[in-house]
mmCIF file of C-alpha atoms in Angstrom:
data_model
loop_
_atom_site.group_PDB
_atom_site.id
_atom_site.type_symbol
_atom_site.label_atom_id
_atom_site.label_comp_id
_atom_site.label_asym_id
_atom_site.label_seq_id
_atom_site.Cartn_x
_atom_site.Cartn_y
_atom_site.Cartn_z
ATOM 1 C CA MET S 7 23.478 -46.583 25.329
ATOM 2 C CA VAL S 8 20.036 -45.698 24.061
ATOM 3 C CA LEU S 9 19.297 -43.710 27.254
ATOM 4 C CA ARG S 10 22.548 -41.722 26.998
ATOM 5 C CA THR S 11 21.825 -40.852 23.342
ATOM 6 C CA ALA S 12 18.326 -39.664 24.225
ATOM 7 C CA ILE S 13 19.515 -37.529 27.172
ATOM 8 C CA ARG S 14 22.289 -35.705 25.262
ATOM 9 C CA PRO S 15 19.964 -33.583 22.997
ATOM 10 C CA VAL S 16 17.873 -32.629 26.035
ATOM 11 C CA MET S 17 20.977 -31.479 27.924
ATOM 12 C CA ILE S 18 22.168 -29.436 24.929
ATOM 13 C CA ALA S 19 18.748 -27.816 24.510
ATOM 14 C CA SER S 20 18.647 -26.953 28.230
ATOM 15 C CA ALA S 21 22.097 -25.384 28.063
ATOM 16 C CA MET S 22 21.099 -23.291 25.045
ATOM 17 C CA ALA S 23 17.982 -22.082 26.839
ATOM 18 C CA VAL S 24 20.089 -20.938 29.815
ATOM 19 C CA LEU S 25 22.487 -19.092 27.495
ATOM 20 C CA LEU S 26 19.640 -17.331 25.672
ATOM 21 C CA LEU S 27 17.777 -16.320 28.815
ATOM 22 C CA PRO S 28 19.913 -13.248 29.681
ATOM 23 C CA ALA S 29 19.639 -11.982 26.110
ATOM 24 C CA ALA S 30 15.858 -12.300 26.195
ATOM 25 C CA CYS S 31 15.684 -10.500 29.531
ATOM 26 C CA GLY S 32 17.867 -7.726 28.141
ATOM 27 C CA MET S 33 15.278 -7.085 25.422
ATOM 28 C CA GLU S 34 12.394 -6.939 27.859
ATOM 29 C CA GLY S 35 10.682 -3.564 27.791
ATOM 30 C CA GLY S 36 12.199 -2.638 24.404
ATOM 31 C CA ASP S 37 10.055 -1.554 21.493
ATOM 32 C CA ILE S 38 9.790 -4.564 19.198
ATOM 33 C CA ASN S 39 8.735 -2.231 16.385
ATOM 34 C CA ASP S 40 12.115 -0.455 16.372
ATOM 35 C CA ASP S 41 14.792 -1.578 13.931
ATOM 36 C CA PRO S 42 18.117 -1.246 15.814
ATOM 37 C CA ASN S 43 19.821 -0.576 12.476
ATOM 38 C CA ALA S 44 17.472 2.210 11.382
ATOM 39 C CA GLY S 45 19.967 4.989 12.181
ATOM 40 C CA THR S 46 19.370 8.428 13.657
ATOM 41 C CA VAL S 47 16.197 10.403 12.971
ATOM 42 C CA GLN S 48 18.116 12.558 10.486
ATOM 43 C CA GLU S 49 19.505 9.492 8.696
ATOM 44 C CA GLN S 50 16.017 7.993 8.433
ATOM 45 C CA PHE S 51 14.693 11.300 7.124
ATOM 46 C CA ASP S 52 17.501 11.600 4.557
ATOM 47 C CA THR S 53 16.817 8.076 3.282
ATOM 48 C CA LEU S 54 13.150 8.900 2.792
ATOM 49 C CA LEU S 55 14.012 12.123 0.957
ATOM 50 C CA GLN S 56 15.351 9.903 -1.831
ATOM 51 C CA ARG S 57 11.871 8.399 -2.301
ATOM 52 C CA PRO S 58 8.764 9.896 -3.877
ATOM 53 C CA SER S 59 6.396 11.702 -1.516
ATOM 54 C CA PHE S 60 3.548 10.094 0.407
ATOM 55 C CA GLU S 61 1.033 12.030 -1.684
ATOM 56 C CA GLU S 62 2.715 11.155 -4.986
ATOM 57 C CA MET S 63 2.793 7.456 -4.166
ATOM 58 C CA THR S 64 -0.876 7.531 -3.170
ATOM 59 C CA GLU S 65 -1.750 8.921 -6.605
ATOM 60 C CA ARG S 66 0.478 6.386 -8.349
ATOM 61 C CA TYR S 67 -1.121 3.473 -6.507
ATOM 62 C CA GLN S 68 -4.613 4.703 -7.354
ATOM 63 C CA GLU S 69 -3.599 4.986 -10.989
ATOM 64 C CA MET S 70 -2.190 1.461 -10.919
ATOM 65 C CA VAL S 71 -5.414 0.065 -9.444
ATOM 66 C CA THR S 72 -7.419 1.730 -12.215
ATOM 67 C CA LYS S 73 -5.193 0.155 -14.898
ATOM 68 C CA VAL S 74 -5.394 -3.301 -13.321
ATOM 69 C CA ARG S 75 -9.180 -3.043 -13.076
ATOM 70 C CA ARG S 76 -9.510 -2.196 -16.771
ATOM 71 C CA ALA S 77 -7.097 -4.893 -17.919
ATOM 72 C CA THR S 78 -8.681 -7.664 -15.876
ATOM 73 C CA VAL S 79 -12.232 -6.877 -16.989
ATOM 74 C CA GLN S 80 -11.075 -6.855 -20.600
ATOM 75 C CA LEU S 81 -8.826 -9.923 -20.526
ATOM 76 C CA GLY S 82 -10.458 -11.938 -17.753
ATOM 77 C CA GLY S 83 -14.049 -11.337 -18.685
ATOM 78 C CA ILE S 84 -14.969 -10.597 -15.086
ATOM 79 C CA PRO S 85 -17.649 -8.103 -13.928
ATOM 80 C CA GLU S 86 -16.746 -4.454 -13.340
ATOM 81 C CA TRP S 87 -14.886 -3.807 -10.099
ATOM 82 C CA ARG S 88 -16.478 -2.102 -7.117
ATOM 83 C CA ASP S 89 -15.220 -0.964 -3.724
ATOM 84 C CA SER S 90 -15.344 -3.689 -1.083
ATOM 85 C CA LYS S 91 -18.324 -3.418 1.258
ATOM 86 C CA GLY S 92 -17.418 -2.394 4.776
ATOM 87 C CA SER S 93 -13.823 -1.477 3.940
ATOM 88 C CA THR S 94 -12.021 1.820 3.480
ATOM 89 C CA PRO S 95 -10.650 2.223 -0.060
ATOM 90 C CA ILE S 96 -7.628 4.197 1.168
ATOM 91 C CA SER S 97 -6.154 4.023 4.665
ATOM 92 C CA GLY S 98 -2.841 4.886 6.268
ATOM 93 C CA ALA S 99 -0.605 4.177 9.232
ATOM 94 C CA GLY S 100 2.737 5.135 10.723
ATOM 95 C CA CYS S 101 6.026 3.961 9.268
ATOM 96 C CA GLY S 102 6.922 1.434 11.957
ATOM 97 C CA PHE S 103 9.894 -0.919 12.038
ATOM 98 C CA ASP S 104 12.141 0.375 9.235
ATOM 99 C CA PHE S 105 11.698 4.049 10.142
ATOM 100 C CA PRO S 106 10.633 4.031 13.803
ATOM 101 C CA ASP S 107 11.466 7.683 14.553
ATOM 102 C CA ILE S 108 9.826 9.445 11.599
ATOM 103 C CA GLY S 109 6.549 9.977 13.431
ATOM 104 C CA SER S 110 3.993 12.220 11.714
ATOM 105 C CA ASP S 111 6.501 13.308 9.043
ATOM 106 C CA GLY S 112 5.769 10.147 7.077
ATOM 107 C CA GLY S 113 3.409 7.267 6.717
ATOM 108 C CA THR S 114 2.360 4.166 4.846
ATOM 109 C CA ARG S 115 -0.602 3.636 2.564
ATOM 110 C CA GLN S 116 -2.997 0.785 1.979
ATOM 111 C CA ILE S 117 -5.067 0.935 -1.187
ATOM 112 C CA ASN S 118 -7.929 -1.547 -1.256
ATOM 113 C CA GLY S 119 -8.394 -2.199 -4.963
ATOM 114 C CA GLY S 120 -11.898 -3.503 -4.436
ATOM 115 C CA VAL S 121 -13.551 -6.649 -5.721
ATOM 116 C CA SER S 122 -14.969 -8.070 -8.912
ATOM 117 C CA GLU S 123 -17.733 -10.534 -8.170
ATOM 118 C CA GLY S 124 -16.454 -13.239 -10.451
ATOM 119 C CA ALA S 125 -13.437 -15.501 -10.839
ATOM 120 C CA ILE S 126 -10.957 -15.291 -13.693
ATOM 121 C CA PRO S 127 -11.269 -18.559 -15.666
ATOM 122 C CA ASP S 128 -8.234 -20.837 -15.500
ATOM 123 C CA ASP S 129 -7.715 -20.715 -19.261
ATOM 124 C CA ARG S 130 -7.489 -16.906 -19.109
ATOM 125 C CA TRP S 131 -5.418 -16.687 -15.920
ATOM 126 C CA PRO S 132 -1.922 -16.890 -17.522
ATOM 127 C CA GLU S 133 -2.639 -13.992 -19.878
ATOM 128 C CA VAL S 134 -4.318 -11.939 -17.166
ATOM 129 C CA ILE S 135 -1.555 -12.360 -14.584
ATOM 130 C CA GLU S 136 1.085 -11.606 -17.207
ATOM 131 C CA ARG S 137 -0.651 -8.323 -17.983
ATOM 132 C CA VAL S 138 -1.182 -7.530 -14.303
ATOM 133 C CA GLY S 139 2.500 -8.288 -13.697
ATOM 134 C CA LYS S 140 3.584 -5.843 -16.413
ATOM 135 C CA ILE S 141 1.401 -3.115 -14.956
ATOM 136 C CA ALA S 142 2.766 -3.810 -11.461
ATOM 137 C CA GLU S 143 6.340 -3.756 -12.755
ATOM 138 C CA SER S 144 5.803 -0.359 -14.378
ATOM 139 C CA TYR S 145 4.997 0.947 -10.878
ATOM 140 C CA GLY S 146 8.075 -0.579 -9.255
ATOM 141 C CA PHE S 147 6.748 -3.972 -8.142
ATOM 142 C CA ASN S 148 9.563 -5.972 -9.718
ATOM 143 C CA ARG S 149 9.600 -9.154 -7.620
ATOM 144 C CA ARG S 150 6.850 -11.747 -7.974
ATOM 145 C CA GLU S 151 5.906 -14.632 -5.693
ATOM 146 C CA VAL S 152 3.207 -17.191 -6.421
ATOM 147 C CA PHE S 153 1.388 -18.157 -3.221
ATOM 148 C CA LYS S 154 -1.249 -20.366 -4.795
ATOM 149 C CA ASP S 155 -1.759 -21.654 -8.306
ATOM 150 C CA GLU S 156 -4.438 -24.303 -8.309
ATOM 151 C CA PRO S 157 -7.484 -24.823 -10.533
ATOM 152 C CA GLY S 158 -9.954 -22.072 -9.664
ATOM 153 C CA ASP S 159 -7.702 -20.592 -6.959
ATOM 154 C CA HIS S 160 -4.795 -18.238 -7.698
ATOM 155 C CA ASP S 161 -2.880 -15.839 -5.438
ATOM 156 C CA VAL S 162 0.159 -13.840 -6.593
ATOM 157 C CA ARG S 163 2.099 -11.162 -4.685
ATOM 158 C CA PHE S 164 4.443 -8.515 -6.016
ATOM 159 C CA TYR S 165 7.038 -6.532 -4.031
ATOM 160 C CA ASP S 166 8.829 -3.223 -4.578
ATOM 161 C CA SER S 167 12.129 -1.838 -3.297
ATOM 162 C CA TYR S 168 10.384 0.389 -0.722
ATOM 163 C CA GLY S 169 8.952 -2.506 1.287
ATOM 164 C CA GLY S 170 5.540 -2.406 -0.374
ATOM 165 C CA ASP S 171 3.513 -5.341 -1.642
ATOM 166 C CA PHE S 172 0.668 -5.817 -4.100
ATOM 167 C CA VAL S 173 -1.603 -8.832 -3.615
ATOM 168 C CA PHE S 174 -3.771 -10.042 -6.495
ATOM 169 C CA GLY S 175 -5.942 -13.132 -6.407
ATOM 170 C CA THR S 176 -8.993 -14.851 -7.796
ATOM 171 C CA LYS S 177 -11.191 -17.635 -6.482
ATOM 172 C CA ILE S 178 -14.929 -17.049 -6.130
ATOM 173 C CA ASN S 179 -14.285 -13.319 -6.574
ATOM 174 C CA THR S 180 -11.239 -11.375 -7.762
ATOM 175 C CA SER S 181 -9.561 -8.874 -5.452
ATOM 176 C CA MET S 182 -6.400 -6.836 -4.936
ATOM 177 C CA VAL S 183 -4.755 -4.668 -2.304
ATOM 178 C CA ILE S 184 -1.585 -2.561 -2.199
ATOM 179 C CA SER S 185 0.334 -1.990 1.047
ATOM 180 C CA SER S 186 3.133 0.555 0.781
ATOM 181 C CA GLY S 187 6.453 1.149 2.427
ATOM 182 C CA CYS S 188 7.214 4.436 4.224
ATOM 183 C CA PHE S 189 7.152 7.819 2.475
ATOM 184 C CA LEU S 190 7.619 11.392 3.679
ATOM 185 C CA LYS S 191 4.676 13.757 3.428
ATOM 186 C CA ASN S 192 5.025 16.837 1.238
ATOM 187 C CA GLU S 193 5.026 19.139 4.253
ATOM 188 C CA ALA S 194 8.060 17.350 5.719
ATOM 189 C CA ARG S 195 9.890 17.271 2.384
ATOM 190 C CA GLU S 196 9.397 21.011 1.918
ATOM 191 C CA ARG S 197 10.637 21.639 5.458
ATOM 192 C CA GLY S 198 13.763 19.576 4.701
ATOM 193 C CA PHE S 199 14.440 18.257 8.199
ATOM 194 C CA PRO S 200 12.687 16.125 10.842
ATOM 195 C CA SER S 201 9.913 17.869 12.773
ATOM 196 C CA GLU S 202 11.424 16.911 16.107
ATOM 197 C CA ALA S 203 14.551 18.894 15.173
ATOM 198 C CA GLU S 204 12.511 22.133 15.128
#
């Protein structure tokens, strides 16, 4: 009886593996970065036309970083922020999974907010993160998730409706970074249609 009970889950697992095998083979060679529900190139383009431009969002993120820097130095009592050594303050990439066919018409942004060489004291953390959260919310980062909240070690992430995230944390140092969703470049917006349709 014990043997039969032990064998049954193994048999079920084996059967499931056989059933899944054709599906896995069918995906072989496909681009795992493509969302099958993304729509046509024109539909992707039209969706992005409803968003701010790539250039506008870059400026907004830089402005947000400046406000967070000022607030955290004032409220947290940490040293002035500086750009992180060995890193690029602003970088970009293609749009990827959600908008796989946009190509050079759009892109994503990563804004490295830099580092303050000091930790925000635990007794000041609640006030600081509340202020940081209000700044983030004013730039569209409306959802908050606490990843770590321990004495001397805090990590909070905020998300916006465009697929972007803002990570803010303090431990030995204090740091932040913004990674954006996809936005059309001004050139593409002015053109009004996907470049591959030209």
